[in-house]
Amino acid sequence: MAEPITVAIERTVDPVMERYALSWVRQGIDLATHYPGFLGSGWVQAAPGSETWYMLYRFADADTLHAWEASEERRIWVEAGANFAQESKIERRTGIEGWFDSIDGVVLPGEHVQMMQAEPVPPRWKQAVVVWLGFFPMNLLFTFVLGFVPGYATLPLFPRLLLTTALLTPIMVFWILPFVTRAFRPWLLRGREPSM
């Protein structure tokens, strides 16, 4: 199943070019909004006058993200900022860190923040319920099945838990939690207003 992908980029921006860089960032956001699968974009400066800027964008899946990143428009835009904005770190967020966060939950706090089309963040209690709804049945099933493995029940607690968590963690991360968060998404977002 396709999952949204958030790309966070740390850039070093020449402070002398700050006003020009602001315009450049807005232009990049405007370009991205016209691509299918675009879910939001934003930026934050680490502190007023700081050379460190964090920029991010989110797309619905790997294919739509690739279409934007491979586009001629983006290439020209990145080249236009090459003299004053240097990439120092890029992080792609999928999996556990992307299940519940909104666009504005990805970036660091700062005074200069601009967000567009951010998704609402479910309350933590709802997140906990959904994780439990995925984890409890899987843990119950695994405990039951492993009970038939000769010698498993006689293992000391530590190796038993080590084996169980080593087997369950990838199943939870790659299949169960993405499934339950998709299944319960309407409930997770009910009553939440997007933050802009």
JSON list of C-alpha atoms in Angstrom, two decimals:
[
{"chain": "A", "resi": 1, "resn": "MET", "atom": "CA", "xyz": [0.00, 0.00, 0.00]},
{"chain": "A", "resi": 2, "resn": "ALA", "atom": "CA", "xyz": [1.30, 3.48, -0.83]},
{"chain": "A", "resi": 3, "resn": "GLU", "atom": "CA", "xyz": [2.20, 5.65, 2.16]},
{"chain": "A", "resi": 4, "resn": "PRO", "atom": "CA", "xyz": [2.77, 9.41, 2.27]},
{"chain": "A", "resi": 5, "resn": "ILE", "atom": "CA", "xyz": [6.43, 10.43, 2.29]},
{"chain": "A", "resi": 6, "resn": "THR", "atom": "CA", "xyz": [7.77, 13.56, 3.94]},
{"chain": "A", "resi": 7, "resn": "VAL", "atom": "CA", "xyz": [11.15, 14.86, 2.83]},
{"chain": "A", "resi": 8, "resn": "ALA", "atom": "CA", "xyz": [12.98, 17.11, 5.31]},
{"chain": "A", "resi": 9, "resn": "ILE", "atom": "CA", "xyz": [15.97, 19.04, 3.99]},
{"chain": "A", "resi": 10, "resn": "GLU", "atom": "CA", "xyz": [18.45, 21.00, 6.08]},
{"chain": "A", "resi": 11, "resn": "ARG", "atom": "CA", "xyz": [20.02, 23.84, 4.12]},
{"chain": "A", "resi": 12, "resn": "THR", "atom": "CA", "xyz": [22.68, 26.40, 4.93]},
{"chain": "A", "resi": 13, "resn": "VAL", "atom": "CA", "xyz": [21.47, 29.76, 3.62]},
{"chain": "A", "resi": 14, "resn": "ASP", "atom": "CA", "xyz": [23.68, 32.81, 3.17]},
{"chain": "A", "resi": 15, "resn": "PRO", "atom": "CA", "xyz": [22.26, 35.39, 5.66]},
{"chain": "A", "resi": 16, "resn": "VAL", "atom": "CA", "xyz": [23.07, 38.22, 3.23]},
{"chain": "A", "resi": 17, "resn": "MET", "atom": "CA", "xyz": [20.62, 36.62, 0.79]},
{"chain": "A", "resi": 18, "resn": "GLU", "atom": "CA", "xyz": [17.85, 35.97, 3.35]},
{"chain": "A", "resi": 19, "resn": "ARG", "atom": "CA", "xyz": [15.13, 38.05, 1.67]},
{"chain": "A", "resi": 20, "resn": "TYR", "atom": "CA", "xyz": [15.94, 36.56, -1.71]},
{"chain": "A", "resi": 21, "resn": "ALA", "atom": "CA", "xyz": [15.95, 33.07, -0.12]},
{"chain": "A", "resi": 22, "resn": "LEU", "atom": "CA", "xyz": [12.44, 33.68, 1.29]},
{"chain": "A", "resi": 23, "resn": "SER", "atom": "CA", "xyz": [11.19, 34.44, -2.20]},
{"chain": "A", "resi": 24, "resn": "TRP", "atom": "CA", "xyz": [13.02, 31.40, -3.58]},
{"chain": "A", "resi": 25, "resn": "VAL", "atom": "CA", "xyz": [11.43, 29.10, -0.96]},
{"chain": "A", "resi": 26, "resn": "ARG", "atom": "CA", "xyz": [7.94, 30.45, -1.71]},
{"chain": "A", "resi": 27, "resn": "GLN", "atom": "CA", "xyz": [8.54, 29.87, -5.41]},
{"chain": "A", "resi": 28, "resn": "GLY", "atom": "CA", "xyz": [9.51, 26.23, -4.74]},
{"chain": "A", "resi": 29, "resn": "ILE", "atom": "CA", "xyz": [6.37, 25.69, -2.67]},
{"chain": "A", "resi": 30, "resn": "ASP", "atom": "CA", "xyz": [4.24, 27.24, -5.39]},
{"chain": "A", "resi": 31, "resn": "LEU", "atom": "CA", "xyz": [5.80, 24.97, -8.02]},
{"chain": "A", "resi": 32, "resn": "ALA", "atom": "CA", "xyz": [5.25, 21.83, -5.92]},
{"chain": "A", "resi": 33, "resn": "THR", "atom": "CA", "xyz": [1.57, 22.61, -5.30]},
{"chain": "A", "resi": 34, "resn": "HIS", "atom": "CA", "xyz": [0.81, 21.98, -8.98]},
{"chain": "A", "resi": 35, "resn": "TYR", "atom": "CA", "xyz": [2.10, 18.38, -8.90]},
{"chain": "A", "resi": 36, "resn": "PRO", "atom": "CA", "xyz": [-0.28, 15.44, -8.35]},
{"chain": "A", "resi": 37, "resn": "GLY", "atom": "CA", "xyz": [0.05, 13.89, -4.91]},
{"chain": "A", "resi": 38, "resn": "PHE", "atom": "CA", "xyz": [1.35, 17.06, -3.23]},
{"chain": "A", "resi": 39, "resn": "LEU", "atom": "CA", "xyz": [0.12, 17.15, 0.39]},
{"chain": "A", "resi": 40, "resn": "GLY", "atom": "CA", "xyz": [1.96, 20.13, 1.84]},
{"chain": "A", "resi": 41, "resn": "SER", "atom": "CA", "xyz": [5.20, 21.98, 2.24]},
{"chain": "A", "resi": 42, "resn": "GLY", "atom": "CA", "xyz": [6.85, 24.35, 4.65]},
{"chain": "A", "resi": 43, "resn": "TRP", "atom": "CA", "xyz": [10.02, 25.78, 6.08]},
{"chain": "A", "resi": 44, "resn": "VAL", "atom": "CA", "xyz": [11.47, 27.03, 9.33]},
{"chain": "A", "resi": 45, "resn": "GLN", "atom": "CA", "xyz": [14.57, 29.00, 10.18]},
{"chain": "A", "resi": 46, "resn": "ALA", "atom": "CA", "xyz": [16.45, 27.55, 13.20]},
{"chain": "A", "resi": 47, "resn": "ALA", "atom": "CA", "xyz": [16.54, 31.05, 14.78]},
{"chain": "A", "resi": 48, "resn": "PRO", "atom": "CA", "xyz": [16.21, 34.63, 13.52]},
{"chain": "A", "resi": 49, "resn": "GLY", "atom": "CA", "xyz": [19.29, 35.37, 11.43]},
{"chain": "A", "resi": 50, "resn": "SER", "atom": "CA", "xyz": [20.43, 31.72, 11.48]},
{"chain": "A", "resi": 51, "resn": "GLU", "atom": "CA", "xyz": [22.10, 30.21, 8.43]},
{"chain": "A", "resi": 52, "resn": "THR", "atom": "CA", "xyz": [20.32, 26.90, 9.10]},
{"chain": "A", "resi": 53, "resn": "TRP", "atom": "CA", "xyz": [16.93, 26.46, 7.45]},
{"chain": "A", "resi": 54, "resn": "TYR", "atom": "CA", "xyz": [14.74, 23.35, 7.50]},
{"chain": "A", "resi": 55, "resn": "MET", "atom": "CA", "xyz": [12.54, 22.80, 4.46]},
{"chain": "A", "resi": 56, "resn": "LEU", "atom": "CA", "xyz": [10.12, 19.98, 3.87]},
{"chain": "A", "resi": 57, "resn": "TYR", "atom": "CA", "xyz": [7.48, 18.69, 1.53]},
{"chain": "A", "resi": 58, "resn": "ARG", "atom": "CA", "xyz": [5.10, 15.76, 1.57]},
{"chain": "A", "resi": 59, "resn": "PHE", "atom": "CA", "xyz": [3.70, 13.69, -1.28]},
{"chain": "A", "resi": 60, "resn": "ALA", "atom": "CA", "xyz": [1.07, 10.96, -1.29]},
{"chain": "A", "resi": 61, "resn": "ASP", "atom": "CA", "xyz": [3.46, 8.17, -2.34]},
{"chain": "A", "resi": 62, "resn": "ALA", "atom": "CA", "xyz": [6.85, 7.34, -3.82]},
{"chain": "A", "resi": 63, "resn": "ASP", "atom": "CA", "xyz": [5.67, 7.73, -7.44]},
{"chain": "A", "resi": 64, "resn": "THR", "atom": "CA", "xyz": [4.25, 11.24, -7.03]},
{"chain": "A", "resi": 65, "resn": "LEU", "atom": "CA", "xyz": [7.31, 12.25, -4.97]},
{"chain": "A", "resi": 66, "resn": "HIS", "atom": "CA", "xyz": [9.61, 10.98, -7.71]},
{"chain": "A", "resi": 67, "resn": "ALA", "atom": "CA", "xyz": [7.66, 12.90, -10.37]},
{"chain": "A", "resi": 68, "resn": "TRP", "atom": "CA", "xyz": [8.26, 16.14, -8.44]},
{"chain": "A", "resi": 69, "resn": "GLU", "atom": "CA", "xyz": [11.90, 15.42, -7.61]},
{"chain": "A", "resi": 70, "resn": "ALA", "atom": "CA", "xyz": [12.72, 14.37, -11.18]},
{"chain": "A", "resi": 71, "resn": "SER", "atom": "CA", "xyz": [10.89, 17.30, -12.75]},
{"chain": "A", "resi": 72, "resn": "GLU", "atom": "CA", "xyz": [12.62, 19.90, -14.86]},
{"chain": "A", "resi": 73, "resn": "GLU", "atom": "CA", "xyz": [10.85, 22.65, -12.90]},
{"chain": "A", "resi": 74, "resn": "ARG", "atom": "CA", "xyz": [12.36, 21.47, -9.62]},
{"chain": "A", "resi": 75, "resn": "ARG", "atom": "CA", "xyz": [15.81, 21.06, -11.16]},
{"chain": "A", "resi": 76, "resn": "ILE", "atom": "CA", "xyz": [15.75, 24.65, -12.43]},
{"chain": "A", "resi": 77, "resn": "TRP", "atom": "CA", "xyz": [14.43, 25.89, -9.08]},
{"chain": "A", "resi": 78, "resn": "VAL", "atom": "CA", "xyz": [17.17, 24.08, -7.09]},
{"chain": "A", "resi": 79, "resn": "GLU", "atom": "CA", "xyz": [19.84, 25.43, -9.46]},
{"chain": "A", "resi": 80, "resn": "ALA", "atom": "CA", "xyz": [18.48, 28.96, -9.00]},
{"chain": "A", "resi": 81, "resn": "GLY", "atom": "CA", "xyz": [19.20, 28.72, -5.27]},
{"chain": "A", "resi": 82, "resn": "ALA", "atom": "CA", "xyz": [22.54, 26.92, -5.52]},
{"chain": "A", "resi": 83, "resn": "ASN", "atom": "CA", "xyz": [24.58, 30.09, -4.93]},
{"chain": "A", "resi": 84, "resn": "PHE", "atom": "CA", "xyz": [22.99, 30.88, -1.56]},
{"chain": "A", "resi": 85, "resn": "ALA", "atom": "CA", "xyz": [21.31, 27.67, -0.27]},
{"chain": "A", "resi": 86, "resn": "GLN", "atom": "CA", "xyz": [23.41, 24.53, 0.15]},
{"chain": "A", "resi": 87, "resn": "GLU", "atom": "CA", "xyz": [21.84, 21.20, 1.14]},
{"chain": "A", "resi": 88, "resn": "SER", "atom": "CA", "xyz": [23.56, 19.67, 4.16]},
{"chain": "A", "resi": 89, "resn": "LYS", "atom": "CA", "xyz": [21.15, 16.88, 5.13]},
{"chain": "A", "resi": 90, "resn": "ILE", "atom": "CA", "xyz": [18.12, 15.16, 3.58]},
{"chain": "A", "resi": 91, "resn": "GLU", "atom": "CA", "xyz": [15.77, 12.83, 5.47]},
{"chain": "A", "resi": 92, "resn": "ARG", "atom": "CA", "xyz": [12.82, 10.88, 4.08]},
{"chain": "A", "resi": 93, "resn": "ARG", "atom": "CA", "xyz": [10.16, 10.10, 6.63]},
{"chain": "A", "resi": 94, "resn": "THR", "atom": "CA", "xyz": [7.97, 7.04, 6.22]},
{"chain": "A", "resi": 95, "resn": "GLY", "atom": "CA", "xyz": [7.07, 4.25, 8.58]},
{"chain": "A", "resi": 96, "resn": "ILE", "atom": "CA", "xyz": [6.51, 4.82, 12.27]},
{"chain": "A", "resi": 97, "resn": "GLU", "atom": "CA", "xyz": [7.49, 8.50, 12.35]},
{"chain": "A", "resi": 98, "resn": "GLY", "atom": "CA", "xyz": [5.06, 9.33, 9.57]},
{"chain": "A", "resi": 99, "resn": "TRP", "atom": "CA", "xyz": [1.94, 7.55, 10.80]},
{"chain": "A", "resi": 100, "resn": "PHE", "atom": "CA", "xyz": [0.48, 10.37, 12.82]},
{"chain": "A", "resi": 101, "resn": "ASP", "atom": "CA", "xyz": [2.55, 13.51, 12.30]},
{"chain": "A", "resi": 102, "resn": "SER", "atom": "CA", "xyz": [1.32, 16.49, 10.36]},
{"chain": "A", "resi": 103, "resn": "ILE", "atom": "CA", "xyz": [3.51, 18.60, 8.15]},
{"chain": "A", "resi": 104, "resn": "ASP", "atom": "CA", "xyz": [3.99, 21.08, 10.96]},
{"chain": "A", "resi": 105, "resn": "GLY", "atom": "CA", "xyz": [4.96, 18.29, 13.34]},
{"chain": "A", "resi": 106, "resn": "VAL", "atom": "CA", "xyz": [8.05, 17.51, 11.29]},
{"chain": "A", "resi": 107, "resn": "VAL", "atom": "CA", "xyz": [9.95, 20.75, 11.47]},
{"chain": "A", "resi": 108, "resn": "LEU", "atom": "CA", "xyz": [11.72, 22.40, 14.37]},
{"chain": "A", "resi": 109, "resn": "PRO", "atom": "CA", "xyz": [10.17, 25.38, 16.15]},
{"chain": "A", "resi": 110, "resn": "GLY", "atom": "CA", "xyz": [11.29, 28.84, 15.11]},
{"chain": "A", "resi": 111, "resn": "GLU", "atom": "CA", "xyz": [10.04, 32.32, 14.47]},
{"chain": "A", "resi": 112, "resn": "HIS", "atom": "CA", "xyz": [9.89, 32.14, 10.69]},
{"chain": "A", "resi": 113, "resn": "VAL", "atom": "CA", "xyz": [7.44, 29.37, 9.92]},
{"chain": "A", "resi": 114, "resn": "GLN", "atom": "CA", "xyz": [5.25, 29.03, 6.86]},
{"chain": "A", "resi": 115, "resn": "MET", "atom": "CA", "xyz": [3.09, 25.97, 6.38]},
{"chain": "A", "resi": 116, "resn": "MET", "atom": "CA", "xyz": [0.66, 25.06, 3.64]},
{"chain": "A", "resi": 117, "resn": "GLN", "atom": "CA", "xyz": [-2.04, 22.39, 3.53]},
{"chain": "A", "resi": 118, "resn": "ALA", "atom": "CA", "xyz": [-0.96, 20.79, 6.82]},
{"chain": "A", "resi": 119, "resn": "GLU", "atom": "CA", "xyz": [-2.92, 17.76, 7.94]},
{"chain": "A", "resi": 120, "resn": "PRO", "atom": "CA", "xyz": [-4.46, 17.66, 11.42]},
{"chain": "A", "resi": 121, "resn": "VAL", "atom": "CA", "xyz": [-2.71, 15.70, 14.17]},
{"chain": "A", "resi": 122, "resn": "PRO", "atom": "CA", "xyz": [-4.86, 13.17, 16.06]},
{"chain": "A", "resi": 123, "resn": "PRO", "atom": "CA", "xyz": [-4.85, 13.43, 19.85]},
{"chain": "A", "resi": 124, "resn": "ARG", "atom": "CA", "xyz": [-2.26, 11.20, 21.50]},
{"chain": "A", "resi": 125, "resn": "TRP", "atom": "CA", "xyz": [-4.92, 9.12, 23.25]},
{"chain": "A", "resi": 126, "resn": "LYS", "atom": "CA", "xyz": [-6.39, 8.20, 19.85]},
{"chain": "A", "resi": 127, "resn": "GLN", "atom": "CA", "xyz": [-2.91, 7.34, 18.57]},
{"chain": "A", "resi": 128, "resn": "ALA", "atom": "CA", "xyz": [-2.40, 5.08, 21.61]},
{"chain": "A", "resi": 129, "resn": "VAL", "atom": "CA", "xyz": [-5.75, 3.34, 21.05]},
{"chain": "A", "resi": 130, "resn": "VAL", "atom": "CA", "xyz": [-4.94, 2.62, 17.39]},
{"chain": "A", "resi": 131, "resn": "VAL", "atom": "CA", "xyz": [-1.46, 1.28, 18.21]},
{"chain": "A", "resi": 132, "resn": "TRP", "atom": "CA", "xyz": [-2.99, -0.95, 20.91]},
{"chain": "A", "resi": 133, "resn": "LEU", "atom": "CA", "xyz": [-5.68, -2.18, 18.49]},
{"chain": "A", "resi": 134, "resn": "GLY", "atom": "CA", "xyz": [-2.91, -3.33, 16.16]},
{"chain": "A", "resi": 135, "resn": "PHE", "atom": "CA", "xyz": [-0.55, -4.65, 18.79]},
{"chain": "A", "resi": 136, "resn": "PHE", "atom": "CA", "xyz": [-2.86, -6.57, 21.16]},
{"chain": "A", "resi": 137, "resn": "PRO", "atom": "CA", "xyz": [-4.41, -9.02, 18.64]},
{"chain": "A", "resi": 138, "resn": "MET", "atom": "CA", "xyz": [-1.05, -9.66, 16.98]},
{"chain": "A", "resi": 139, "resn": "ASN", "atom": "CA", "xyz": [0.67, -10.23, 20.33]},
{"chain": "A", "resi": 140, "resn": "LEU", "atom": "CA", "xyz": [-2.15, -12.53, 21.45]},
{"chain": "A", "resi": 141, "resn": "LEU", "atom": "CA", "xyz": [-1.94, -14.56, 18.23]},
{"chain": "A", "resi": 142, "resn": "PHE", "atom": "CA", "xyz": [1.85, -14.79, 18.41]},
{"chain": "A", "resi": 143, "resn": "THR", "atom": "CA", "xyz": [1.81, -15.86, 22.06]},
{"chain": "A", "resi": 144, "resn": "PHE", "atom": "CA", "xyz": [-0.77, -18.53, 21.26]},
{"chain": "A", "resi": 145, "resn": "VAL", "atom": "CA", "xyz": [1.13, -19.88, 18.21]},
{"chain": "A", "resi": 146, "resn": "LEU", "atom": "CA", "xyz": [4.53, -19.84, 19.92]},
{"chain": "A", "resi": 147, "resn": "GLY", "atom": "CA", "xyz": [2.99, -21.83, 22.78]},
{"chain": "A", "resi": 148, "resn": "PHE", "atom": "CA", "xyz": [2.99, -24.83, 20.40]},
{"chain": "A", "resi": 149, "resn": "VAL", "atom": "CA", "xyz": [6.75, -24.52, 19.76]},
{"chain": "A", "resi": 150, "resn": "PRO", "atom": "CA", "xyz": [8.50, -27.18, 21.88]},
{"chain": "A", "resi": 151, "resn": "GLY", "atom": "CA", "xyz": [10.51, -25.61, 24.69]},
{"chain": "A", "resi": 152, "resn": "TYR", "atom": "CA", "xyz": [9.28, -22.05, 24.13]},
{"chain": "A", "resi": 153, "resn": "ALA", "atom": "CA", "xyz": [7.16, -21.96, 27.31]},
{"chain": "A", "resi": 154, "resn": "THR", "atom": "CA", "xyz": [10.12, -23.13, 29.41]},
{"chain": "A", "resi": 155, "resn": "LEU", "atom": "CA", "xyz": [12.46, -20.40, 28.17]},
{"chain": "A", "resi": 156, "resn": "PRO", "atom": "CA", "xyz": [13.32, -17.69, 30.71]},
{"chain": "A", "resi": 157, "resn": "LEU", "atom": "CA", "xyz": [11.37, -14.44, 30.36]},
{"chain": "A", "resi": 158, "resn": "PHE", "atom": "CA", "xyz": [14.17, -12.41, 28.73]},
{"chain": "A", "resi": 159, "resn": "PRO", "atom": "CA", "xyz": [14.87, -14.70, 25.73]},
{"chain": "A", "resi": 160, "resn": "ARG", "atom": "CA", "xyz": [11.11, -15.31, 25.28]},
{"chain": "A", "resi": 161, "resn": "LEU", "atom": "CA", "xyz": [10.42, -11.56, 25.08]},
{"chain": "A", "resi": 162, "resn": "LEU", "atom": "CA", "xyz": [13.51, -10.99, 22.93]},
{"chain": "A", "resi": 163, "resn": "LEU", "atom": "CA", "xyz": [12.30, -13.56, 20.39]},
{"chain": "A", "resi": 164, "resn": "THR", "atom": "CA", "xyz": [8.71, -12.31, 20.42]},
{"chain": "A", "resi": 165, "resn": "THR", "atom": "CA", "xyz": [9.60, -8.63, 19.98]},
{"chain": "A", "resi": 166, "resn": "ALA", "atom": "CA", "xyz": [12.22, -9.39, 17.32]},
{"chain": "A", "resi": 167, "resn": "LEU", "atom": "CA", "xyz": [9.57, -11.25, 15.29]},
{"chain": "A", "resi": 168, "resn": "LEU", "atom": "CA", "xyz": [6.68, -8.86, 15.97]},
{"chain": "A", "resi": 169, "resn": "THR", "atom": "CA", "xyz": [8.40, -5.50, 15.43]},
{"chain": "A", "resi": 170, "resn": "PRO", "atom": "CA", "xyz": [8.90, -5.78, 11.64]},
{"chain": "A", "resi": 171, "resn": "ILE", "atom": "CA", "xyz": [5.39, -7.22, 11.22]},
{"chain": "A", "resi": 172, "resn": "MET", "atom": "CA", "xyz": [3.94, -4.30, 13.19]},
{"chain": "A", "resi": 173, "resn": "VAL", "atom": "CA", "xyz": [6.00, -1.63, 11.41]},
{"chain": "A", "resi": 174, "resn": "PHE", "atom": "CA", "xyz": [5.56, -2.83, 7.83]},
{"chain": "A", "resi": 175, "resn": "TRP", "atom": "CA", "xyz": [2.04, -4.27, 7.85]},
{"chain": "A", "resi": 176, "resn": "ILE", "atom": "CA", "xyz": [-0.12, -4.02, 10.97]},
{"chain": "A", "resi": 177, "resn": "LEU", "atom": "CA", "xyz": [0.28, -0.37, 12.02]},
{"chain": "A", "resi": 178, "resn": "PRO", "atom": "CA", "xyz": [0.04, 1.06, 8.50]},
{"chain": "A", "resi": 179, "resn": "PHE", "atom": "CA", "xyz": [-3.12, -1.04, 8.04]},
{"chain": "A", "resi": 180, "resn": "VAL", "atom": "CA", "xyz": [-4.81, 0.01, 11.30]},
{"chain": "A", "resi": 181, "resn": "THR", "atom": "CA", "xyz": [-3.92, 3.69, 10.89]},
{"chain": "A", "resi": 182, "resn": "ARG", "atom": "CA", "xyz": [-5.47, 3.66, 7.40]},
{"chain": "A", "resi": 183, "resn": "ALA", "atom": "CA", "xyz": [-8.52, 1.77, 8.66]},
{"chain": "A", "resi": 184, "resn": "PHE", "atom": "CA", "xyz": [-9.07, 4.17, 11.57]},
{"chain": "A", "resi": 185, "resn": "ARG", "atom": "CA", "xyz": [-8.02, 7.38, 9.80]},
{"chain": "A", "resi": 186, "resn": "PRO", "atom": "CA", "xyz": [-11.56, 8.89, 9.69]},
{"chain": "A", "resi": 187, "resn": "TRP", "atom": "CA", "xyz": [-11.91, 8.33, 13.44]},
{"chain": "A", "resi": 188, "resn": "LEU", "atom": "CA", "xyz": [-8.38, 9.60, 14.15]},
{"chain": "A", "resi": 189, "resn": "LEU", "atom": "CA", "xyz": [-9.09, 12.87, 12.34]},
{"chain": "A", "resi": 190, "resn": "ARG", "atom": "CA", "xyz": [-12.70, 13.35, 13.46]},
{"chain": "A", "resi": 191, "resn": "GLY", "atom": "CA", "xyz": [-13.15, 16.67, 15.21]},
{"chain": "A", "resi": 192, "resn": "ARG", "atom": "CA", "xyz": [-9.67, 17.93, 14.29]},
{"chain": "A", "resi": 193, "resn": "GLU", "atom": "CA", "xyz": [-9.19, 21.04, 12.20]},
{"chain": "A", "resi": 194, "resn": "PRO", "atom": "CA", "xyz": [-6.16, 21.33, 9.94]},
{"chain": "A", "resi": 195, "resn": "SER", "atom": "CA", "xyz": [-3.48, 23.71, 11.21]},
{"chain": "A", "resi": 196, "resn": "MET", "atom": "CA", "xyz": [-2.45, 26.28, 8.64]}
]
